[in-house]
Amino acid sequence: MRDDQRNPRHDEGPACERGPVPAGDPLTGLLDRVRADLRDLDDGEPASYIPELGRADPTLFGLSLCTLDGQVYGSGDTAVPFTAQSVSKPFVFALALADQGVEDVLARVGAEPSGEAFNSIRLEPGTGRPPNPMVNAGAIVTSSLVAGTTPDERFARILDGLGAFAGRPLAVDEAVYASERATGDRNRALAYLMHNAGSLTGDVEEQLAVYFRQCSVLVTCDDLAVMHATLAGGGVNPVTGERVVAPRHAQHVLAVMATCGMYDASGQWMLRVGMPAKSGVSGAIGVALPGQFGIGVFSPPLEEKGNSVRGIAACHLLSDQFGLHLMRATAPERRPLPPRSLHPSPLRSCATARAPSAPRSTRTRTASASTCSRATSTSPPPNRPCAPPANWPPPSAGSCST
Ligand SMILES: NC(=O)CC[C@H](N)C(=O)O
């Protein structure tokens, strides 16, 4: 990430895109503290096998969370654009499911963890299917299954679909696309192998171009939080109110993220963090806690498996501190975000209550506070708490214990 793309807003106070979340808001304070606790964690390096990604600023660090009532909270570099890379894969899988149905998609790509690296060259013996839609081979196939009679049409559907998940129109980073296309011989090899095996049909170079463009779509941490909240909410974007995919397709996607989303670190991730997630080599991680919220984290330095070092640590901290693990038997103690209909949420203050969803066309994000879309302030809704509970925020997050 170049200096001119860096967003200074964290130093400038509350950001427009999040709307008028007031100073001292407890959840923003919590996200600030997680970032502060991890600021000195400087292991890893940005990916460089795609040369353009090697230019990323390793100090960038953003953390956003979107609740199922469409409130977006964030800390740090939450509005800095970066390419989605593999974080695009679950959403394109969702679009393929919507366009082809689950059986036809699963006939072409498996749903089993590979236990191998994201770019591993291993197809299912006998069928030639890639193991799952979260590794490169599987994602090349799922992107070829999105509806469209030409590659341009198919990519237009992908770009529109990713935008519907994010709640705003998205664009491609042409420099990253060109860099990836010029150097993507491993993906090219995988695609030709799958074409030979019959699991990838059509013109291989055209299919690859769609996949490379999909990986080069620009998003922000705030976008990732909204996109994952859309999956967590069963396919409805909580900011725009738009149904993007069917509930069962959102469920299928979350299931595959839970088992395969962190590649050969997926088992450890599920054991320690316990939430469906997807990482990308730009340094992004998206997390969805079903029925609760979506998280977006961005920090370019990666560990050896291609996952963001600070992103992993931030998710560990959040999961540990708030008992977010899906397998936790004492689920009622999962503190953040109890269903609105059952309890007042401890994470919302009166001043941050959001107005009912406006039509998507009115939800453009601009630099003017008066047109901020994601968290329009209103008068307090009835029966809502005006102050966070006494135990909120919890004691300092400390270091990651898992
Ligand atoms: N893990 C990733 O984010 C990999 C995506 C990258 N575009 C690739 O194909 O290698």
CSV table of C-alpha atoms and ligand atoms in Angstrom, one decimal:
chain,number,residue,atom,x,y,z
A,1,MET,CA,0.0,0.0,0.0
A,2,ARG,CA,1.4,3.3,-1.0
A,3,ASP,CA,1.7,6.2,1.4
A,4,ASP,CA,-0.8,8.3,-0.7
A,5,GLN,CA,-3.4,5.5,-0.1
A,6,ARG,CA,-3.0,5.5,3.6
A,7,ASN,CA,-6.0,6.7,5.5
A,8,PRO,CA,-5.1,9.2,8.2
A,9,ARG,CA,-8.6,9.2,9.7
A,10,HIS,CA,-7.7,7.2,12.8
A,11,ASP,CA,-5.5,10.1,13.8
A,12,GLU,CA,-8.3,12.6,13.0
A,13,GLY,CA,-11.0,11.2,15.2
A,14,PRO,CA,-14.3,9.6,14.3
A,15,ALA,CA,-14.6,8.6,10.6
A,16,CYS,CA,-17.5,9.5,8.4
A,17,GLU,CA,-18.0,6.0,7.0
A,18,ARG,CA,-18.9,4.7,10.3
A,19,GLY,CA,-21.2,7.5,11.0
A,20,PRO,CA,-21.6,9.3,14.2
A,21,VAL,CA,-20.3,6.6,16.6
A,22,PRO,CA,-19.5,8.9,19.5
A,23,ALA,CA,-16.2,9.2,21.2
A,24,GLY,CA,-16.0,6.7,24.1
A,25,ASP,CA,-18.2,4.2,22.4
A,26,PRO,CA,-17.4,1.0,24.2
A,27,LEU,CA,-17.0,-1.3,21.2
A,28,THR,CA,-14.8,1.1,19.3
A,29,GLY,CA,-12.7,1.4,22.5
A,30,LEU,CA,-12.4,-2.3,22.6
A,31,LEU,CA,-11.3,-2.5,19.0
A,32,ASP,CA,-8.8,0.3,19.7
A,33,ARG,CA,-7.4,-1.7,22.6
A,34,VAL,CA,-7.0,-4.9,20.6
A,35,ARG,CA,-5.1,-3.0,18.0
A,36,ALA,CA,-3.0,-1.2,20.6
A,37,ASP,CA,-2.2,-4.6,22.3
A,38,LEU,CA,-0.9,-5.9,19.0
A,39,ARG,CA,0.9,-2.9,17.6
A,40,ASP,CA,4.3,-4.2,18.5
A,41,LEU,CA,3.7,-7.6,16.9
A,42,ASP,CA,5.9,-7.2,13.8
A,43,ASP,CA,6.5,-10.7,12.6
A,44,GLY,CA,6.0,-11.7,9.0
A,45,GLU,CA,6.3,-10.1,5.6
A,46,PRO,CA,3.8,-8.9,3.0
A,47,ALA,CA,3.3,-11.3,0.2
A,48,SER,CA,5.7,-10.7,-2.6
A,49,TYR,CA,5.0,-13.6,-5.0
A,50,ILE,CA,2.6,-11.2,-6.6
A,51,PRO,CA,5.1,-8.3,-7.0
A,52,GLU,CA,2.5,-5.5,-6.6
A,53,LEU,CA,1.5,-6.9,-3.2
A,54,GLY,CA,5.1,-6.6,-2.0
A,55,ARG,CA,4.7,-2.8,-2.1
A,56,ALA,CA,2.2,-2.9,0.8
A,57,ASP,CA,2.9,-0.8,3.8
A,58,PRO,CA,3.5,-3.3,6.6
A,59,THR,CA,2.4,-0.9,9.3
A,60,LEU,CA,-1.2,-0.7,8.1
A,61,PHE,CA,-3.6,-2.2,10.6
A,62,GLY,CA,-7.4,-1.9,10.6
A,63,LEU,CA,-10.1,-3.8,12.5
A,64,SER,CA,-13.8,-3.4,11.8
A,65,LEU,CA,-16.9,-5.1,13.1
A,66,CYS,CA,-20.4,-4.9,11.7
A,67,THR,CA,-23.4,-5.9,13.8
A,68,LEU,CA,-26.5,-7.5,12.3
A,69,ASP,CA,-28.4,-4.3,12.7
A,70,GLY,CA,-26.0,-2.6,10.3
A,71,GLN,CA,-23.8,-0.6,12.7
A,72,VAL,CA,-20.1,-0.6,11.6
A,73,TYR,CA,-17.5,0.0,14.3
A,74,GLY,CA,-13.8,0.2,13.5
A,75,SER,CA,-10.3,1.1,14.6
A,76,GLY,CA,-7.3,2.1,12.7
A,77,ASP,CA,-6.9,1.8,8.9
A,78,THR,CA,-10.4,0.7,8.3
A,79,ALA,CA,-11.0,2.6,5.1
A,80,VAL,CA,-7.7,1.9,3.3
A,81,PRO,CA,-8.4,-0.1,0.1
A,82,PHE,CA,-6.6,-3.3,-0.5
A,83,THR,CA,-7.2,-6.2,-2.9
A,84,ALA,CA,-9.6,-8.9,-1.6
A,85,GLN,CA,-7.5,-11.8,-2.9
A,86,SER,CA,-8.7,-15.1,-1.4
A,87,VAL,CA,-11.2,-13.3,0.8
A,88,SER,CA,-13.3,-13.0,-2.4
A,89,LYS,CA,-13.6,-16.8,-2.6
A,90,PRO,CA,-16.4,-17.4,-0.2
A,91,PHE,CA,-18.5,-14.7,-1.8
A,92,VAL,CA,-17.9,-16.0,-5.3
A,93,PHE,CA,-18.7,-19.5,-4.1
A,94,ALA,CA,-22.0,-18.1,-2.8
A,95,LEU,CA,-22.8,-16.6,-6.2
A,96,ALA,CA,-22.0,-19.9,-7.9
A,97,LEU,CA,-24.3,-21.7,-5.5
A,98,ALA,CA,-27.0,-19.1,-6.2
A,99,ASP,CA,-26.5,-19.5,-10.0
A,100,GLN,CA,-26.0,-23.3,-10.3
A,101,GLY,CA,-27.4,-24.9,-7.1
A,102,VAL,CA,-25.5,-26.8,-4.5
A,103,GLU,CA,-25.5,-30.2,-6.3
A,104,ASP,CA,-24.1,-28.9,-9.6
A,105,VAL,CA,-21.4,-26.9,-7.8
A,106,LEU,CA,-20.4,-29.8,-5.6
A,107,ALA,CA,-20.2,-32.0,-8.7
A,108,ARG,CA,-17.3,-29.7,-9.8
A,109,VAL,CA,-15.6,-28.8,-6.6
A,110,GLY,CA,-15.4,-30.7,-3.3
A,111,ALA,CA,-16.1,-29.5,0.3
A,112,GLU,CA,-13.2,-31.2,2.1
A,113,PRO,CA,-10.3,-29.5,3.8
A,114,SER,CA,-7.2,-30.1,1.8
A,115,GLY,CA,-4.7,-29.9,4.7
A,116,GLU,CA,-2.4,-28.3,2.2
A,117,ALA,CA,-1.3,-24.8,1.1
A,118,PHE,CA,-3.7,-22.5,-0.7
A,119,ASN,CA,-1.9,-23.0,-4.0
A,120,SER,CA,-1.4,-26.7,-3.7
A,121,ILE,CA,-1.4,-28.8,-6.9
A,122,ARG,CA,-3.5,-31.7,-5.8
A,123,LEU,CA,-6.9,-32.8,-7.3
A,124,GLU,CA,-9.2,-35.5,-6.2
A,125,PRO,CA,-8.1,-38.8,-7.6
A,126,GLY,CA,-10.6,-40.2,-10.1
A,127,THR,CA,-12.7,-37.0,-10.5
A,128,GLY,CA,-10.1,-34.3,-10.9
A,129,ARG,CA,-12.1,-32.1,-8.7
A,130,PRO,CA,-10.3,-29.5,-6.6
A,131,PRO,CA,-10.7,-30.2,-2.9
A,132,ASN,CA,-12.8,-27.1,-1.9
A,133,PRO,CA,-13.7,-23.6,-3.1
A,134,MET,CA,-11.3,-21.8,-0.6
A,135,VAL,CA,-8.1,-23.0,-2.2
A,136,ASN,CA,-6.9,-21.5,-5.5
A,137,ALA,CA,-7.9,-24.6,-7.6
A,138,GLY,CA,-11.4,-24.7,-6.3
A,139,ALA,CA,-11.8,-20.9,-6.5
A,140,ILE,CA,-10.8,-21.0,-10.2
A,141,VAL,CA,-13.6,-23.5,-10.8
A,142,THR,CA,-16.3,-21.7,-8.7
A,143,SER,CA,-15.5,-18.4,-10.5
A,144,SER,CA,-16.1,-20.2,-13.8
A,145,LEU,CA,-19.5,-21.4,-12.5
A,146,VAL,CA,-20.9,-17.9,-11.9
A,147,ALA,CA,-23.6,-17.1,-14.5
A,148,GLY,CA,-22.6,-15.3,-17.7
A,149,THR,CA,-22.3,-16.1,-21.3
A,150,THR,CA,-19.0,-14.3,-21.7
A,151,PRO,CA,-16.0,-13.8,-19.3
A,152,ASP,CA,-16.9,-10.1,-19.2
A,153,GLU,CA,-20.5,-10.9,-18.3
A,154,ARG,CA,-19.4,-13.3,-15.6
A,155,PHE,CA,-16.9,-10.9,-14.1
A,156,ALA,CA,-19.6,-8.2,-14.1
A,157,ARG,CA,-21.9,-10.5,-12.1
A,158,ILE,CA,-19.0,-11.2,-9.7
A,159,LEU,CA,-18.2,-7.5,-9.3
A,160,ASP,CA,-21.9,-6.6,-8.8
A,161,GLY,CA,-22.3,-9.5,-6.4
A,162,LEU,CA,-19.3,-8.6,-4.3
A,163,GLY,CA,-20.6,-5.0,-4.2
A,164,ALA,CA,-24.0,-6.3,-3.0
A,165,PHE,CA,-22.3,-8.1,-0.2
A,166,ALA,CA,-20.3,-4.9,0.7
A,167,GLY,CA,-23.2,-2.6,0.2
A,168,ARG,CA,-21.4,-0.3,-2.2
A,169,PRO,CA,-20.0,-0.5,-5.8
A,170,LEU,CA,-16.5,-2.0,-5.9
A,171,ALA,CA,-13.6,-1.6,-8.4
A,172,VAL,CA,-10.6,-3.5,-9.5
A,173,ASP,CA,-7.0,-2.6,-8.8
A,174,GLU,CA,-5.7,-2.8,-12.3
A,175,ALA,CA,-2.0,-2.8,-11.3
A,176,VAL,CA,-2.5,-5.8,-9.0
A,177,TYR,CA,-4.5,-7.6,-11.6
A,178,ALA,CA,-1.8,-7.0,-14.2
A,179,SER,CA,0.9,-8.1,-11.7
A,180,GLU,CA,-1.0,-11.3,-10.8
A,181,ARG,CA,-1.8,-12.2,-14.4
A,182,ALA,CA,1.8,-11.7,-15.4
A,183,THR,CA,3.2,-13.9,-12.7
A,184,GLY,CA,0.4,-16.4,-12.0
A,185,ASP,CA,2.0,-19.4,-13.6
A,186,ARG,CA,1.2,-21.7,-10.7
A,187,ASN,CA,-2.5,-20.9,-11.0
A,188,ARG,CA,-2.1,-21.3,-14.8
A,189,ALA,CA,-0.6,-24.8,-14.3
A,190,LEU,CA,-3.5,-25.7,-11.9
A,191,ALA,CA,-6.1,-24.5,-14.4
A,192,TYR,CA,-4.6,-26.5,-17.2
A,193,LEU,CA,-4.5,-29.6,-15.1
A,194,MET,CA,-8.1,-29.1,-14.1
A,195,HIS,CA,-9.1,-28.5,-17.8
A,196,ASN,CA,-7.3,-31.7,-18.7
A,197,ALA,CA,-9.2,-33.6,-15.9
A,198,GLY,CA,-12.5,-32.1,-17.0
A,199,SER,CA,-13.2,-30.1,-13.9
A,200,LEU,CA,-12.6,-26.8,-15.5
A,201,THR,CA,-14.3,-26.2,-18.8
A,202,GLY,CA,-14.1,-23.4,-21.4
A,203,ASP,CA,-11.1,-21.3,-22.4
A,204,VAL,CA,-8.5,-21.6,-19.7
A,205,GLU,CA,-6.9,-18.2,-20.1
A,206,GLU,CA,-10.3,-16.5,-20.1
A,207,GLN,CA,-11.3,-18.4,-16.9
A,208,LEU,CA,-8.0,-17.4,-15.2
A,209,ALA,CA,-8.5,-13.7,-16.2
A,210,VAL,CA,-11.9,-13.7,-14.4
A,211,TYR,CA,-10.3,-15.3,-11.3
A,212,PHE,CA,-7.3,-12.9,-11.3
A,213,ARG,CA,-9.7,-9.9,-11.6
A,214,GLN,CA,-11.9,-11.3,-8.8
A,215,CYS,CA,-8.8,-11.4,-6.5
A,216,SER,CA,-7.9,-7.9,-7.5
A,217,VAL,CA,-11.2,-6.3,-6.4
A,218,LEU,CA,-10.5,-3.5,-3.9
A,219,VAL,CA,-12.2,-3.6,-0.5
A,220,THR,CA,-11.7,-2.0,2.9
A,221,CYS,CA,-11.9,-3.4,6.4
A,222,ASP,CA,-15.3,-1.8,6.8
A,223,ASP,CA,-16.4,-3.6,3.6
A,224,LEU,CA,-15.1,-7.0,4.9
A,225,ALA,CA,-17.0,-6.5,8.1
A,226,VAL,CA,-20.3,-5.8,6.2
A,227,MET,CA,-19.7,-8.6,3.7
A,228,HIS,CA,-19.2,-11.1,6.5
A,229,ALA,CA,-22.1,-9.7,8.5
A,230,THR,CA,-24.2,-10.4,5.4
A,231,LEU,CA,-23.1,-14.1,5.6
A,232,ALA,CA,-23.6,-14.1,9.4
A,233,GLY,CA,-27.1,-12.8,8.9
A,234,GLY,CA,-28.2,-15.5,6.5
A,235,GLY,CA,-27.5,-13.6,3.2
A,236,VAL,CA,-29.1,-10.2,4.0
A,237,ASN,CA,-26.8,-7.2,3.9
A,238,PRO,CA,-27.5,-5.5,7.3
A,239,VAL,CA,-26.6,-2.1,6.0
A,240,THR,CA,-28.6,-2.0,2.8
A,241,GLY,CA,-31.3,-4.5,3.7
A,242,GLU,CA,-30.7,-6.3,0.4
A,243,ARG,CA,-31.0,-10.1,0.2
A,244,VAL,CA,-27.9,-11.1,-1.6
A,245,VAL,CA,-28.1,-14.9,-1.4
A,246,ALA,CA,-30.5,-17.4,0.1
A,247,PRO,CA,-30.1,-18.4,3.7
A,248,ARG,CA,-29.1,-22.0,2.9
A,249,HIS,CA,-26.4,-20.7,0.5
A,250,ALA,CA,-25.0,-18.4,3.2
A,251,GLN,CA,-25.0,-21.4,5.6
A,252,HIS,CA,-23.2,-23.6,3.1
A,253,VAL,CA,-20.5,-20.9,2.6
A,254,LEU,CA,-20.0,-20.5,6.4
A,255,ALA,CA,-19.7,-24.3,6.8
A,256,VAL,CA,-17.0,-24.4,4.1
A,257,MET,CA,-15.2,-21.4,5.6
A,258,ALA,CA,-15.2,-23.0,9.0
A,259,THR,CA,-13.5,-26.2,7.7
A,260,CYS,CA,-11.4,-24.8,4.9
A,261,GLY,CA,-11.1,-21.0,5.1
A,262,MET,CA,-7.7,-20.8,6.7
A,263,TYR,CA,-6.1,-23.5,4.4
A,264,ASP,CA,-3.7,-25.8,6.3
A,265,ALA,CA,-4.2,-23.7,9.4
A,266,SER,CA,-8.0,-24.3,9.4
A,267,GLY,CA,-8.0,-27.0,12.1
A,268,GLN,CA,-5.9,-24.9,14.5
A,269,TRP,CA,-8.1,-21.9,13.7
A,270,MET,CA,-11.3,-23.7,14.5
A,271,LEU,CA,-9.8,-25.0,17.7
A,272,ARG,CA,-8.5,-21.7,18.9
A,273,VAL,CA,-10.7,-19.0,17.4
A,274,GLY,CA,-13.8,-21.1,16.5
A,275,MET,CA,-15.5,-18.9,14.0
A,276,PRO,CA,-15.8,-19.3,10.2
A,277,ALA,CA,-13.2,-17.2,8.5
A,278,LYS,CA,-11.3,-16.6,5.3
A,279,SER,CA,-7.8,-15.1,4.8
A,280,GLY,CA,-6.2,-13.5,1.8
A,281,VAL,CA,-2.5,-12.9,0.9
A,282,SER,CA,-3.1,-9.1,0.9
A,283,GLY,CA,-3.2,-9.5,4.7
A,284,ALA,CA,-7.0,-9.5,5.0
A,285,ILE,CA,-9.0,-11.8,7.2
A,286,GLY,CA,-12.8,-11.9,7.3
A,287,VAL,CA,-14.8,-13.6,10.1
A,288,ALA,CA,-18.5,-14.3,10.4
A,289,LEU,CA,-20.1,-15.4,13.7
A,290,PRO,CA,-23.5,-16.7,12.6
A,291,GLY,CA,-26.4,-14.7,13.9
A,292,GLN,CA,-24.0,-12.1,15.5
A,293,PHE,CA,-21.6,-10.1,13.4
A,294,GLY,CA,-18.9,-9.8,10.7
A,295,ILE,CA,-15.3,-8.8,11.3
A,296,GLY,CA,-12.8,-7.5,8.8
A,297,VAL,CA,-9.1,-7.3,9.7
A,298,PHE,CA,-6.2,-6.0,7.6
A,299,SER,CA,-2.5,-6.1,8.2
A,300,PRO,CA,-0.2,-7.1,5.3
A,301,PRO,CA,2.6,-9.1,7.0
A,302,LEU,CA,1.9,-12.8,6.7
A,303,GLU,CA,3.0,-15.9,8.5
A,304,GLU,CA,4.3,-18.9,6.5
A,305,LYS,CA,0.9,-20.2,5.6
A,306,GLY,CA,-0.2,-16.9,4.0
A,307,ASN,CA,-2.4,-15.6,6.8
A,308,SER,CA,-2.0,-12.1,8.4
A,309,VAL,CA,0.0,-12.3,11.6
A,310,ARG,CA,-1.8,-9.5,13.3
A,311,GLY,CA,-5.1,-10.5,11.8
A,312,ILE,CA,-4.8,-14.0,13.4
A,313,ALA,CA,-3.8,-12.5,16.8
A,314,ALA,CA,-6.6,-10.0,16.7
A,315,CYS,CA,-9.2,-12.7,16.1
A,316,HIS,CA,-7.7,-14.9,18.8
A,317,LEU,CA,-7.9,-12.0,21.3
A,318,LEU,CA,-11.5,-11.2,20.4
A,319,SER,CA,-12.6,-14.8,20.6
A,320,ASP,CA,-10.8,-15.4,23.9
A,321,GLN,CA,-11.9,-12.3,25.6
A,322,PHE,CA,-15.6,-12.6,24.7
A,323,GLY,CA,-16.2,-16.3,24.5
A,324,LEU,CA,-17.0,-16.2,20.8
A,325,HIS,CA,-16.0,-19.8,20.0
A,326,LEU,CA,-18.9,-21.5,18.2
A,327,MET,CA,-18.4,-24.7,20.2
A,328,ARG,CA,-18.5,-23.0,23.6
A,329,ALA,CA,-21.1,-24.8,25.6
A,330,THR,CA,-22.0,-21.8,27.7
A,331,ALA,CA,-23.2,-19.9,24.7
A,332,PRO,CA,-25.4,-17.4,26.7
A,333,GLU,CA,-22.2,-16.0,28.1
A,334,ARG,CA,-21.1,-15.0,24.6
A,335,ARG,CA,-21.2,-11.4,25.6
A,336,PRO,CA,-21.4,-9.4,22.4
A,337,LEU,CA,-24.5,-9.0,20.4
A,338,PRO,CA,-27.4,-11.0,21.9
A,339,PRO,CA,-30.3,-11.1,19.5
A,340,ARG,CA,-32.0,-7.7,19.5
A,341,SER,CA,-35.4,-9.3,20.1
A,342,LEU,CA,-34.3,-11.0,23.3
A,343,HIS,CA,-32.0,-8.6,25.1
A,344,PRO,CA,-30.8,-5.1,24.7
A,345,SER,CA,-27.4,-5.2,23.1
A,346,PRO,CA,-24.5,-4.1,25.4
A,347,LEU,CA,-22.6,-2.9,22.3
A,348,ARG,CA,-25.0,-0.3,21.3
A,349,SER,CA,-25.5,3.1,22.9
A,350,CYS,CA,-28.5,5.3,22.3
A,351,ALA,CA,-26.5,7.7,20.1
A,352,THR,CA,-25.4,5.0,17.7
A,353,ALA,CA,-28.8,3.4,17.0
A,354,ARG,CA,-29.2,3.1,13.2
A,355,ALA,CA,-32.3,4.1,11.3
A,356,PRO,CA,-34.2,1.5,9.4
A,357,SER,CA,-32.4,0.3,6.3
A,358,ALA,CA,-32.6,2.8,3.5
A,359,PRO,CA,-32.7,1.6,-0.1
A,360,ARG,CA,-29.2,0.7,-1.4
A,361,SER,CA,-29.1,3.7,-3.8
A,362,THR,CA,-29.1,6.1,-0.9
A,363,ARG,CA,-26.3,4.3,0.9
A,364,THR,CA,-23.3,5.7,-0.9
A,365,ARG,CA,-20.4,6.5,1.3
A,366,THR,CA,-19.2,10.0,0.9
A,367,ALA,CA,-17.0,12.4,2.7
A,368,SER,CA,-19.9,14.3,4.1
A,369,ALA,CA,-21.1,13.5,7.6
A,370,SER,CA,-24.6,14.4,6.6
A,371,THR,CA,-24.6,11.7,3.9
A,372,CYS,CA,-22.9,9.0,5.9
A,373,SER,CA,-24.7,5.8,5.2
A,374,ARG,CA,-23.6,3.1,7.6
A,375,ALA,CA,-24.6,4.5,10.9
A,376,THR,CA,-27.2,7.2,10.6
A,377,SER,CA,-27.9,8.6,14.1
A,378,THR,CA,-31.5,8.7,15.2
A,379,SER,CA,-33.2,9.3,18.5
A,380,PRO,CA,-32.9,6.3,20.8
A,381,PRO,CA,-35.2,3.4,20.1
A,382,PRO,CA,-37.6,2.6,22.9
A,383,ASN,CA,-36.4,0.2,25.6
A,384,ARG,CA,-32.7,0.4,24.7
A,385,PRO,CA,-29.9,0.9,27.2
A,386,CYS,CA,-28.2,4.3,27.1
A,387,ALA,CA,-25.1,3.1,28.9
A,388,PRO,CA,-22.9,0.0,28.4
A,389,PRO,CA,-23.1,-2.6,31.2
A,390,ALA,CA,-20.7,-2.2,34.1
A,391,ASN,CA,-18.5,-5.0,32.9
A,392,TRP,CA,-18.0,-3.4,29.5
A,393,PRO,CA,-15.4,-3.1,28.1
A,394,PRO,CA,-13.8,-6.0,29.9
A,395,PRO,CA,-10.4,-5.8,31.5
A,396,SER,CA,-7.4,-5.3,29.2
A,397,ALA,CA,-7.1,-7.9,26.5
A,398,GLY,CA,-3.6,-8.7,27.4
A,399,SER,CA,-1.7,-11.1,25.2
A,400,CYS,CA,-3.0,-13.9,23.1
A,401,SER,CA,-3.1,-17.0,25.3
A,402,THR,CA,-3.9,-19.6,22.7
B,1,LIG,N1,-4.3,-16.9,-0.5
B,1,LIG,C1,-4.6,-16.0,-1.4
B,1,LIG,O1,-5.1,-14.9,-1.1
B,1,LIG,C2,-4.2,-16.4,-2.8
B,1,LIG,C3,-4.9,-15.6,-3.9
B,1,LIG,C4,-4.0,-15.2,-5.0
B,1,LIG,N2,-4.7,-14.3,-5.9
B,1,LIG,C5,-3.5,-16.4,-5.7
B,1,LIG,O2,-4.2,-16.8,-6.6
B,1,LIG,O3,-2.4,-16.9,-5.4
